[in-house]
Amino acid sequence: MLYQKTKSSTTNYDCSACILGHICVASDLNNTELNKINNLKHEKIQIKKKEKLLISHQQTIYGVRYGSLKIQIEKPTIFNKIVEFCLPGELIGLNNLHNEKHEFSVIALENSELCIINIQHLDHISQDRPYLQKQFREIMSKEITKSHYMLSILSLTSSKKRVIAFLLNMSSKYEKLGYSSNNFILKMSRKEIGNFLGITLETVSRILNQLMKEKMILIKNRNVILKNKEQLKNQLLNQ
Amino acid sequence: MLYQKTKSSTTNYDCSACILGHICVASDLNNTELNKINNLKHEKIQIKKKEKLLISHQQTIYGVRYGSLKIQIEKPTIFNKIVEFCLPGELIGLNNLHNEKHEFSVIALENSELCIINIQHLDHISQDRPYLQKQFREIMSKEITKSHYMLSILSLTSSKKRVIAFLLNMSSKYEKLGYSSNNFILKMSRKEIGNFLGITLETVSRILNQLMKEKMILIKNRNVILKNKEQLKNQLLNQ
DNA sequence: CGAGCATTTGACCCCGATCAAGTGCCGTGG
DNA sequence: CCACGGCACTTGATCGGGGTCAAATGCTCG
């Protein structure tokens, strides 16, 4: 189940042709600029559902082309804590651009494809393009903000609020991708949601069904419909 | 109590003369390089104990020169969640280098001094110094790693583990500064620790006293002595 | 179609939140 | 310098949310 990079099928492709260009590293670039960085050719990698990619080397980040994945910390002290779920357009490995020991892994929740971005290569082409550096810094900064937001969610005492925050978070992720923000399919299990939120899978299940009884959502298996997003948001405000 | 930047006393000073040079943005630079960036003059700011600095503009980061501070998210939905305690040599504002709305504040736990680093200025001088960009990226990446570590702590179900992780975390911070890692003074209240860890102040108090009874620590008011760090670390591993 | 995982649901119980009361500590002002 | 007010901290009692264990049912994929 462990996926070695060397075993994987990789292909060169052109950044300017990437369907994710507008939300990826190359975002905010106009066509002229996009053509300029055509020389940023890089590989892509396919990961099948449930396969695991152990991240060890520090010179690479990954952009999700399609699919969905979970990022989990690999530590003896901490039982495989999931810190993030990633959808297309998101970057993986921003937490790994330094020398301190820090192991984590990427596991595909469905068949997925990542593009492999060599950070030195990115450095090279951004040397005379300061806006690229700025843009990359902004992406990293947003990542920190996201983590802080998650920290605040995990401090919300009630499990109900955690689950609601999770649903709204997934909703906004799908919205960003241009999909319906009220009607989506969860790619992860109740157990994985629980891991992510710091609660048990039974509690996740109970709360989802409670929210359904309260007519705020509809949930059948992993199909979610948010019936009343405003009411959900209000729940986060209460006391 | 709200501290306006315009009201504050600021002074220009020279980066190469900063006592924090070796752990600040200029870290890993040799003396020759340090001289090169002498033109990175910038201001410093003094914040008195309990004073608050609201961060709004996105072009600035702050380096702690001395003192200690807490960083908290300002959101209507979340009651002033503390996401970090900062000691000298740490950077503040890395989560704010993007355009998305994101308010947070810095509150001094004791009289402190920050140096104000204009990010555009930093950009300017690092344009022909790629290693500076790389270094800054590494610092940001570490910040993400730290947040992920905190996320995993907040998922540790037991409050006891949270408190132990907090103590070990503070210990390593003081160690990095060259102070004793087994004997330090907490600058924050039980309430603030509880906020940070997502538990109540009463629970913090009870657990600290429990750890004392178990002879792993000594604590009197805010003076902490770690008597058996190995045992503390083992507590995190158990089941 | 069947094995094994995912999910639901119930019962029980414990950890930690909440409320409350008392003590300690610190800074300010008389 | 002392007295006082208010915050910080401790400690106790109670209670409920959510963890744990268990069993049944539902899905999914080989």
Coordinates of C-alpha atoms (C1' of nucleotides) in Angstrom, one line a residue, chain A residues 148, chain B residues 1 47-55 64 66-74 79-88 90-93 95 104-112 114 166 170 173 187-196 222, chain D residues 8:
Chain A
H148 CA -5.0 28.8 12.9
Chain B
M1 CA -5.5 49.5 26.3
I47 CA 4.5 47.3 24.0
K48 CA 3.8 47.5 27.7
K49 CA 2.4 44.6 29.6
K50 CA -1.3 43.9 28.8
E51 CA -1.2 46.3 25.9
K52 CA -2.8 45.2 22.7
L53 CA -1.6 45.6 19.1
L54 CA -4.3 45.0 16.5
I55 CA -2.8 43.7 13.3
V64 CA 10.2 39.7 19.1
Y66 CA 12.5 40.8 24.1
G67 CA 9.6 40.1 26.3
S68 CA 6.7 37.6 25.7
L69 CA 3.4 37.9 23.9
K70 CA 0.3 36.0 23.0
I71 CA -1.2 35.9 19.6
Q72 CA -5.0 35.6 19.4
I73 CA -7.5 35.4 16.7
E74 CA -10.2 38.0 16.7
F79 CA -13.9 33.8 21.6
N80 CA -10.4 35.3 21.4
K81 CA -8.6 32.0 20.7
I82 CA -4.9 32.1 21.6
V83 CA -2.9 30.4 18.9
E84 CA 0.6 31.0 20.0
F85 CA 2.8 32.3 22.7
C86 CA 5.9 34.2 21.4
L87 CA 9.3 34.6 22.9
P88 CA 12.3 36.5 21.7
E90 CA 10.1 34.5 17.0
L91 CA 8.3 36.2 14.2
I92 CA 4.7 37.5 14.3
G93 CA 2.5 38.1 11.3
N95 CA -0.2 34.4 8.9
F104 CA -5.7 38.9 15.0
S105 CA -4.0 40.7 17.8
V106 CA -0.8 40.7 19.8
I107 CA -1.0 41.2 23.5
A108 CA 2.1 41.6 25.6
L109 CA 2.4 39.3 28.7
E110 CA 5.2 41.6 30.0
N111 CA 6.9 44.7 28.7
S112 CA 8.2 43.7 25.3
L114 CA 9.2 44.1 18.6
F166 CA 2.5 22.6 26.6
M170 CA 7.7 25.9 26.6
K173 CA 11.4 27.3 23.6
K187 CA 4.5 34.5 31.7
M188 CA 0.9 33.5 31.1
S189 CA -2.0 32.8 33.4
R190 CA -3.7 29.5 33.9
K191 CA -6.6 31.0 32.1
E192 CA -4.5 31.8 29.1
I193 CA -2.9 28.3 29.1
G194 CA -6.4 26.8 29.2
N195 CA -7.5 29.0 26.3
F196 CA -4.5 27.9 24.3
R222 CA 4.3 30.6 37.8
Chain D
dA8 C1' -5.2 34.8 40.0

